[in-house]
mmCIF file of C-alpha atoms and ligand atoms in Angstrom:
data_model
loop_
_atom_site.group_PDB
_atom_site.id
_atom_site.type_symbol
_atom_site.label_atom_id
_atom_site.label_comp_id
_atom_site.label_asym_id
_atom_site.label_seq_id
_atom_site.Cartn_x
_atom_site.Cartn_y
_atom_site.Cartn_z
ATOM 1 C CA MET V 1 -52.612 160.708 251.625
ATOM 2 C CA ASP V 2 -55.306 162.455 250.978
ATOM 3 C CA ALA V 3 -54.763 165.474 247.942
ATOM 4 C CA ARG V 4 -57.384 167.500 248.692
ATOM 5 C CA TYR V 5 -55.819 170.587 250.171
ATOM 6 C CA LEU V 6 -58.694 172.669 252.671
ATOM 7 C CA VAL V 7 -57.686 176.613 252.553
ATOM 8 C CA ARG V 8 -59.909 178.510 255.177
ATOM 9 C CA ASP V 9 -60.986 182.145 254.533
ATOM 10 C CA ARG V 10 -58.699 184.869 255.763
ATOM 11 C CA GLY V 11 -61.673 186.851 255.035
ATOM 12 C CA ALA V 12 -61.363 189.300 257.845
ATOM 13 C CA ARG V 13 -63.460 191.676 259.581
ATOM 14 C CA ASP V 14 -62.581 194.394 262.027
ATOM 15 C CA GLU V 15 -64.847 192.904 264.803
ATOM 16 C CA ARG V 16 -64.179 190.683 267.926
ATOM 17 C CA ARG V 17 -66.657 189.077 269.836
ATOM 18 C CA ALA V 18 -66.580 188.823 273.754
ATOM 19 C CA PRO V 19 -65.444 185.365 275.220
ATOM 20 C CA THR V 20 -67.486 182.543 275.757
ATOM 21 C CA THR V 21 -65.728 181.048 279.255
ATOM 22 C CA ALA V 22 -67.576 178.448 281.614
ATOM 23 C CA PRO V 23 -65.309 177.534 284.439
ATOM 24 C CA VAL V 24 -64.996 173.137 285.659
ATOM 25 C CA ARG V 25 -63.842 174.367 289.379
ATOM 26 C CA ARG V 26 -61.012 172.306 290.900
ATOM 27 C CA PRO V 27 -62.572 170.373 294.173
ATOM 28 C CA LEU V 28 -60.984 170.529 296.965
ATOM 29 C CA THR V 29 -60.510 166.134 298.184
ATOM 30 C CA ARG V 30 -58.357 164.648 301.012
ATOM 31 C CA ALA V 31 -55.670 162.348 300.317
ATOM 32 C CA ALA V 32 -57.766 159.533 301.203
ATOM 33 C CA ASP V 33 -60.206 160.148 298.787
ATOM 34 C CA SER V 34 -58.302 160.558 296.450
ATOM 35 C CA GLU V 35 -56.825 157.055 296.307
ATOM 36 C CA ALA V 36 -59.814 155.669 295.683
ATOM 37 C CA ARG V 37 -61.087 157.538 293.178
ATOM 38 C CA PRO V 38 -60.859 157.498 290.010
ATOM 39 C CA LEU V 39 -58.607 160.145 287.548
ATOM 40 C CA ARG V 40 -60.764 162.353 285.579
ATOM 41 C CA PHE V 41 -60.038 165.847 284.448
ATOM 42 C CA SER V 42 -61.069 169.319 286.294
ATOM 43 C CA ALA V 43 -60.965 170.958 282.726
ATOM 44 C CA ALA V 44 -61.960 174.925 281.496
ATOM 45 C CA ALA V 45 -62.678 176.035 278.094
ATOM 46 C CA THR V 46 -63.165 179.195 275.874
ATOM 47 C CA SER V 47 -63.156 180.168 272.921
ATOM 48 C CA ALA V 48 -63.521 183.731 270.773
ATOM 49 C CA ALA V 49 -64.205 184.460 267.121
ATOM 50 C CA GLY V 50 -61.322 187.393 266.761
ATOM 51 C CA PRO V 51 -61.067 189.363 264.429
ATOM 52 C CA ARG V 52 -63.258 187.182 262.031
ATOM 53 C CA PRO V 53 -66.552 187.690 261.541
ATOM 54 C CA ASP V 54 -67.730 184.387 262.394
ATOM 55 C CA ASN V 55 -66.244 181.880 264.752
ATOM 56 C CA GLN V 56 -65.979 178.508 263.371
ATOM 57 C CA ASP V 57 -64.249 176.323 265.896
ATOM 58 C CA SER V 58 -66.034 174.893 268.978
ATOM 59 C CA GLY V 59 -64.388 172.890 271.935
ATOM 60 C CA LEU V 60 -65.845 170.836 274.662
ATOM 61 C CA ALA V 61 -63.899 170.481 277.952
ATOM 62 C CA SER V 62 -65.512 167.326 280.370
ATOM 63 C CA PRO V 63 -64.509 165.160 283.027
ATOM 64 C CA ARG V 64 -63.558 162.431 280.692
ATOM 65 C CA LEU V 65 -63.551 163.927 277.103
ATOM 66 C CA LEU V 66 -61.463 167.021 275.826
ATOM 67 C CA ALA V 67 -62.225 167.956 272.387
ATOM 68 C CA VAL V 68 -61.567 170.691 269.998
ATOM 69 C CA ALA V 69 -62.731 171.111 265.861
ATOM 70 C CA ASP V 70 -61.418 173.908 263.462
ATOM 71 C CA GLY V 71 -64.378 173.801 260.625
ATOM 72 C CA VAL V 72 -63.918 174.687 257.144
ATOM 73 C CA GLY V 73 -65.982 175.721 254.108
ATOM 74 C CA GLY V 74 -67.932 178.797 253.056
ATOM 75 C CA ASN V 75 -71.262 179.957 253.810
ATOM 76 C CA VAL V 76 -71.575 178.692 257.722
ATOM 77 C CA GLY V 77 -70.272 175.369 256.662
ATOM 78 C CA GLY V 78 -67.178 175.196 258.846
ATOM 79 C CA ALA V 79 -68.805 176.629 261.813
ATOM 80 C CA THR V 80 -71.660 173.545 261.117
ATOM 81 C CA ALA V 81 -69.082 171.219 261.075
ATOM 82 C CA SER V 82 -67.273 171.708 263.871
ATOM 83 C CA ALA V 83 -70.117 171.956 265.423
ATOM 84 C CA MET V 84 -71.402 169.208 264.455
ATOM 85 C CA ALA V 85 -68.656 167.018 265.880
ATOM 86 C CA VAL V 86 -68.231 168.662 268.844
ATOM 87 C CA ARG V 87 -72.220 167.873 269.518
ATOM 88 C CA SER V 88 -72.019 164.732 268.375
ATOM 89 C CA MET V 89 -68.920 163.324 270.602
ATOM 90 C CA LEU V 90 -71.138 165.531 273.503
ATOM 91 C CA GLU V 91 -73.931 163.029 272.815
ATOM 92 C CA ASP V 92 -71.513 159.614 273.184
ATOM 93 C CA LEU V 93 -70.530 161.312 276.558
ATOM 94 C CA PRO V 94 -72.883 159.386 278.548
ATOM 95 C CA SER V 95 -71.542 156.074 277.709
ATOM 96 C CA ASP V 96 -69.444 154.225 279.697
ATOM 97 C CA ARG V 97 -67.468 152.776 277.154
ATOM 98 C CA TRP V 98 -64.103 154.729 277.716
ATOM 99 C CA GLU V 99 -62.033 151.692 278.022
ATOM 100 C CA THR V 100 -60.222 151.281 274.905
ATOM 101 C CA PRO V 101 -58.887 153.827 272.615
ATOM 102 C CA GLU V 102 -61.275 152.254 270.026
ATOM 103 C CA THR V 103 -63.998 153.836 271.914
ATOM 104 C CA LEU V 104 -62.569 157.031 271.215
ATOM 105 C CA ALA V 105 -61.585 156.450 267.584
ATOM 106 C CA GLU V 106 -65.389 155.330 267.151
ATOM 107 C CA VAL V 107 -66.854 158.303 269.335
ATOM 108 C CA VAL V 108 -65.098 160.721 266.621
ATOM 109 C CA ARG V 109 -65.775 158.337 263.440
ATOM 110 C CA SER V 110 -69.703 158.673 264.009
ATOM 111 C CA ALA V 111 -68.707 162.778 264.302
ATOM 112 C CA ASN V 112 -67.210 161.814 261.039
ATOM 113 C CA ARG V 113 -70.966 160.414 259.185
ATOM 114 C CA ARG V 114 -73.028 163.032 260.814
ATOM 115 C CA VAL V 115 -71.105 165.364 259.466
ATOM 116 C CA GLY V 116 -71.573 163.939 256.113
ATOM 117 C CA SER V 117 -75.633 163.012 256.763
ATOM 118 C CA LEU V 118 -75.556 166.875 257.165
ATOM 119 C CA ALA V 119 -73.539 168.103 253.973
ATOM 120 C CA ILE V 120 -76.170 165.620 251.992
ATOM 121 C CA GLU V 121 -79.367 166.821 253.388
ATOM 122 C CA VAL V 122 -78.409 170.548 252.991
ATOM 123 C CA PRO V 123 -76.695 171.023 249.933
ATOM 124 C CA VAL V 124 -75.242 174.469 250.978
ATOM 125 C CA LEU V 125 -73.555 172.752 252.993
ATOM 126 C CA ASP V 126 -71.538 170.629 250.751
ATOM 127 C CA GLY V 127 -67.692 170.711 251.372
ATOM 128 C CA MET V 128 -67.923 171.369 254.370
ATOM 129 C CA ALA V 129 -64.990 170.072 256.989
ATOM 130 C CA THR V 130 -63.014 169.799 260.417
ATOM 131 C CA THR V 131 -60.599 169.516 262.209
ATOM 132 C CA VAL V 132 -60.402 167.306 265.422
ATOM 133 C CA THR V 133 -58.092 166.716 268.393
ATOM 134 C CA ALA V 134 -59.878 164.512 271.069
ATOM 135 C CA VAL V 135 -58.362 163.315 274.356
ATOM 136 C CA SER V 136 -60.491 160.970 276.234
ATOM 137 C CA LEU V 137 -59.334 159.466 280.216
ATOM 138 C CA SER V 138 -60.946 156.237 281.229
ATOM 139 C CA ASP V 139 -61.064 155.343 284.840
ATOM 140 C CA GLU V 140 -57.708 153.490 285.160
ATOM 141 C CA GLY V 141 -55.541 156.335 283.985
ATOM 142 C CA ARG V 142 -55.752 156.097 279.979
ATOM 143 C CA LEU V 143 -55.859 159.199 278.610
ATOM 144 C CA THR V 144 -56.266 158.582 274.638
ATOM 145 C CA VAL V 145 -55.865 161.096 272.020
ATOM 146 C CA ALA V 146 -57.354 161.405 268.515
ATOM 147 C CA HIS V 147 -56.382 163.511 265.756
ATOM 148 C CA ILE V 148 -56.881 164.682 262.333
ATOM 149 C CA GLY V 149 -55.755 168.635 260.878
ATOM 150 C CA ASP V 150 -54.237 170.743 262.439
ATOM 151 C CA THR V 151 -55.714 171.794 265.819
ATOM 152 C CA ARG V 152 -52.896 170.621 268.268
ATOM 153 C CA ALA V 153 -52.799 168.405 271.800
ATOM 154 C CA TYR V 154 -50.136 169.531 273.842
ATOM 155 C CA LEU V 155 -48.773 167.555 277.210
ATOM 156 C CA ALA V 156 -47.404 169.895 280.481
ATOM 157 C CA ARG V 157 -45.907 167.303 282.761
ATOM 158 C CA GLY V 158 -42.615 167.986 284.989
ATOM 159 C CA GLY V 159 -41.946 171.030 283.995
ATOM 160 C CA GLN V 160 -42.379 169.678 279.974
ATOM 161 C CA LEU V 161 -44.190 170.398 277.337
ATOM 162 C CA THR V 162 -44.671 167.801 275.034
ATOM 163 C CA ALA V 163 -46.781 167.645 271.661
ATOM 164 C CA LEU V 164 -48.976 164.950 271.513
ATOM 165 C CA THR V 165 -50.347 165.412 267.907
ATOM 166 C CA ARG V 166 -48.315 166.457 264.981
ATOM 167 C CA ASP V 167 -50.073 168.361 262.231
ATOM 168 C CA HIS V 168 -51.731 166.765 258.823
ATOM 169 C CA SER V 169 -50.913 170.697 256.683
ATOM 170 C CA VAL V 170 -48.823 170.483 253.879
ATOM 171 C CA VAL V 171 -46.304 172.880 255.955
ATOM 172 C CA GLN V 172 -45.781 170.386 258.211
ATOM 173 C CA ALA V 173 -45.017 167.370 255.343
ATOM 174 C CA MET V 174 -42.251 169.943 254.247
ATOM 175 C CA VAL V 175 -41.177 170.044 257.716
ATOM 176 C CA ASP V 176 -41.142 166.299 257.793
ATOM 177 C CA ALA V 177 -39.288 166.140 254.498
ATOM 178 C CA GLY V 178 -36.656 169.009 255.373
ATOM 179 C CA SER V 179 -37.383 171.127 253.414
ATOM 180 C CA LEU V 180 -38.912 173.561 255.394
ATOM 181 C CA THR V 181 -38.134 174.832 259.245
ATOM 182 C CA ALA V 182 -40.467 174.822 261.514
ATOM 183 C CA GLU V 183 -39.928 178.549 262.363
ATOM 184 C CA GLN V 184 -40.480 179.232 258.650
ATOM 185 C CA ALA V 185 -43.824 177.170 258.557
ATOM 186 C CA THR V 186 -45.089 179.130 261.341
ATOM 187 C CA THR V 187 -45.081 182.011 258.560
ATOM 188 C CA HIS V 188 -45.765 180.367 254.737
ATOM 189 C CA PRO V 189 -48.128 180.774 252.994
ATOM 190 C CA TRP V 190 -49.529 177.812 252.959
ATOM 191 C CA ARG V 191 -49.247 177.495 256.602
ATOM 192 C CA SER V 192 -53.105 176.634 256.068
ATOM 193 C CA MET V 193 -53.572 173.941 253.470
ATOM 194 C CA LEU V 194 -55.198 170.777 255.557
ATOM 195 C CA LEU V 195 -54.046 167.339 254.312
ATOM 196 C CA ALA V 196 -56.824 165.586 256.102
ATOM 197 C CA ALA V 197 -59.893 167.046 257.474
ATOM 198 C CA LEU V 198 -63.004 164.805 258.287
ATOM 199 C CA HIS V 199 -66.189 166.076 255.772
ATOM 200 C CA GLY V 200 -67.868 162.603 255.907
ATOM 201 C CA ARG V 201 -66.347 160.646 253.923
ATOM 202 C CA GLU V 202 -65.481 157.238 255.061
ATOM 203 C CA GLN V 203 -61.795 157.502 253.703
ATOM 204 C CA ASP V 204 -61.010 160.204 256.646
ATOM 205 C CA ALA V 205 -61.314 157.904 258.832
ATOM 206 C CA ALA V 206 -58.398 156.382 257.553
ATOM 207 C CA HIS V 207 -56.545 159.720 258.573
ATOM 208 C CA LEU V 208 -56.978 159.634 262.138
ATOM 209 C CA GLU V 209 -54.661 158.810 264.152
ATOM 210 C CA VAL V 210 -55.305 157.949 267.654
ATOM 211 C CA SER V 211 -52.708 156.715 270.196
ATOM 212 C CA ALA V 212 -52.605 156.172 274.120
ATOM 213 C CA LEU V 213 -50.426 156.913 277.108
ATOM 214 C CA ARG V 214 -50.735 156.827 280.663
ATOM 215 C CA ALA V 215 -52.011 159.983 282.867
ATOM 216 C CA LEU V 216 -50.704 160.578 285.923
ATOM 217 C CA PRO V 217 -52.197 162.674 288.779
ATOM 218 C CA GLY V 218 -51.377 166.831 288.392
ATOM 219 C CA ASP V 219 -50.588 166.649 284.027
ATOM 220 C CA ARG V 220 -51.987 169.424 282.361
ATOM 221 C CA LEU V 221 -53.226 169.456 278.886
ATOM 222 C CA LEU V 222 -53.514 172.025 276.050
ATOM 223 C CA LEU V 223 -55.863 171.691 273.203
ATOM 224 C CA CYS V 224 -55.657 174.409 270.646
ATOM 225 C CA SER V 225 -56.914 175.907 267.231
ATOM 226 C CA ASP V 226 -54.536 177.274 264.973
ATOM 227 C CA GLY V 227 -55.750 180.723 266.862
ATOM 228 C CA LEU V 228 -53.063 180.522 269.550
ATOM 229 C CA TRP V 229 -50.466 177.886 268.600
ATOM 230 C CA SER V 230 -49.168 180.228 265.325
ATOM 231 C CA VAL V 231 -49.470 183.092 267.245
ATOM 232 C CA ARG V 232 -47.768 182.393 270.246
ATOM 233 C CA SER V 233 -43.996 180.459 270.949
ATOM 234 C CA TRP V 234 -43.943 177.312 272.595
ATOM 235 C CA GLN V 235 -42.395 179.063 275.341
ATOM 236 C CA GLU V 236 -44.939 181.930 275.806
ATOM 237 C CA ILE V 237 -47.406 178.543 275.905
ATOM 238 C CA GLN V 238 -45.639 176.096 278.080
ATOM 239 C CA ARG V 239 -44.908 179.333 280.684
ATOM 240 C CA THR V 240 -48.580 180.274 280.658
ATOM 241 C CA LEU V 241 -49.357 176.789 281.956
ATOM 242 C CA ASP V 242 -46.504 176.091 284.207
ATOM 243 C CA ASP V 243 -47.702 179.430 285.881
ATOM 244 C CA GLU V 244 -51.459 179.437 285.500
ATOM 245 C CA PRO V 245 -53.060 178.455 289.159
ATOM 246 C CA THR V 246 -56.585 176.570 287.022
ATOM 247 C CA PRO V 247 -57.622 175.205 283.842
ATOM 248 C CA PHE V 248 -59.569 178.468 284.348
ATOM 249 C CA GLU V 249 -57.188 181.015 284.379
ATOM 250 C CA ALA V 250 -54.787 179.032 281.838
ATOM 251 C CA ALA V 251 -57.232 179.089 279.112
ATOM 252 C CA GLY V 252 -58.227 182.716 279.847
ATOM 253 C CA ARG V 253 -54.786 183.399 279.758
ATOM 254 C CA LEU V 254 -53.793 182.018 276.785
ATOM 255 C CA LEU V 255 -57.370 183.137 274.962
ATOM 256 C CA ASP V 256 -56.004 186.521 276.241
ATOM 257 C CA LEU V 257 -52.127 186.213 274.688
ATOM 258 C CA ALA V 258 -53.657 184.818 270.923
ATOM 259 C CA LEU V 259 -56.028 187.937 270.652
ATOM 260 C CA MET V 260 -53.217 190.521 272.087
ATOM 261 C CA ALA V 261 -50.744 189.071 269.256
ATOM 262 C CA PRO V 262 -52.796 189.898 267.534
ATOM 263 C CA THR V 263 -54.163 186.514 265.996
ATOM 264 C CA ARG V 264 -55.983 186.825 262.780
ATOM 265 C CA ASP V 265 -57.776 183.486 262.815
ATOM 266 C CA ASN V 266 -60.556 182.298 265.752
ATOM 267 C CA VAL V 267 -58.807 181.090 269.144
ATOM 268 C CA THR V 268 -59.984 178.103 270.622
ATOM 269 C CA VAL V 269 -58.342 176.764 274.117
ATOM 270 C CA VAL V 270 -59.275 173.800 276.167
ATOM 271 C CA VAL V 271 -56.987 173.645 279.503
ATOM 272 C CA ALA V 272 -57.649 170.356 282.006
ATOM 273 C CA ASP V 273 -55.612 169.072 284.904
ATOM 274 C CA VAL V 274 -56.028 165.085 285.548
ATOM 275 C CA THR V 275 -56.915 165.018 289.360
ATOM 276 C CA ALA V 276 -58.181 162.167 291.456
ATOM 277 C CA GLY V 277 -61.571 163.009 293.309
ATOM 278 C CA ALA V 278 -63.105 165.698 290.696
ATOM 279 C CA ALA V 279 -66.308 166.303 291.946
ATOM 280 C CA PRO V 280 -68.703 165.495 288.704
ATOM 281 C CA ALA V 281 -69.213 168.398 286.106
ATOM 282 C CA ARG V 282 -71.082 169.349 283.677
ATOM 283 C CA PRO V 283 -69.822 169.824 280.148
ATOM 284 C CA THR V 284 -68.867 173.256 279.103
ATOM 285 C CA VAL V 285 -69.789 173.760 275.108
ATOM 286 C CA VAL V 286 -68.016 176.965 273.472
ATOM 287 C CA GLY V 287 -67.361 178.177 270.151
ATOM 288 C CA ALA V 288 -69.681 177.433 267.262
ATOM 289 C CA ALA V 289 -71.216 174.819 268.823
ATOM 290 C CA ALA V 290 -72.465 176.181 271.877
ATOM 291 C CA ALA V 291 -74.115 179.218 269.162
ATOM 292 C CA PRO V 292 -77.909 178.122 270.004
ATOM 293 C CA ASP V 293 -78.976 179.113 265.975
ATOM 294 C CA ILE V 294 -76.816 177.272 264.283
ATOM 295 C CA SER V 295 -79.706 175.449 262.609
ATOM 296 C CA ARG V 296 -81.560 178.622 261.447
ATOM 297 C CA ARG V 297 -78.569 179.780 259.880
ATOM 298 C CA ILE V 298 -78.572 176.768 258.615
ATOM 299 C CA ALA V 299 -81.653 176.930 256.991
ATOM 300 C CA SER V 300 -81.674 180.384 255.952
HETATM 301 CA CA1 CA J 401 -57.973 178.197 262.361
#
């Protein structure tokens, strides 16, 4: 495991940005149609800076790929790294190669290489990094989860909430070793120290964890940054996913819960339902990846 710890900037100003929210609406379908049609995500994404001056998170919701990235680094490095990772994955979206877990792993490795190229090109960005949690859905209904860092993916199915990722963090390693309880980890001073993220280095790929499972119609997925999961309990998250009728409403409610906690961090939430016969939907990009001026800010 890489011993290079990353500590996020904890500087905070009393400035709250309006969240950007865009829905991908779930269509009405006939049962006969859904038999013949491949499974797709009906998904929504939302993100807010919270009390921080900048939003260094990025998120993506689309019919076949979901992603959340939480940037690390001073200046505009954190925002740039997460934006670069999500935009890179978005560019790979038109590809039809969603059939194997290796496809998603390569999409994330490609994003990592682009983060590395930009860090070399723009020296002020040296040292930037980003977590990535991404979930893809194949025509055959295979969910693939690719993960590095402490952004998370959860599956709500049949009234049960399951974690699909395990944080690459110092406190998670301490919990695994039995030296800390999960409860203690939520307030531990080292809770922001990561053991792995994408820096654009070849060796980062070794920490990428990829897993696969069978999707079922009615599954609901949540991807989020620590701005949500560090301030709301497992039960609160589960109840919200169970109660809210649509991904759009669930994502919005979870964002509100994080901001009201109040979180001290950026918050990004992606919620997706697995449905048959979902209408084609444009990808929704939120957070730093949606900021039109990111290139100009890098240059200045
Ligand atoms: Ca964060």
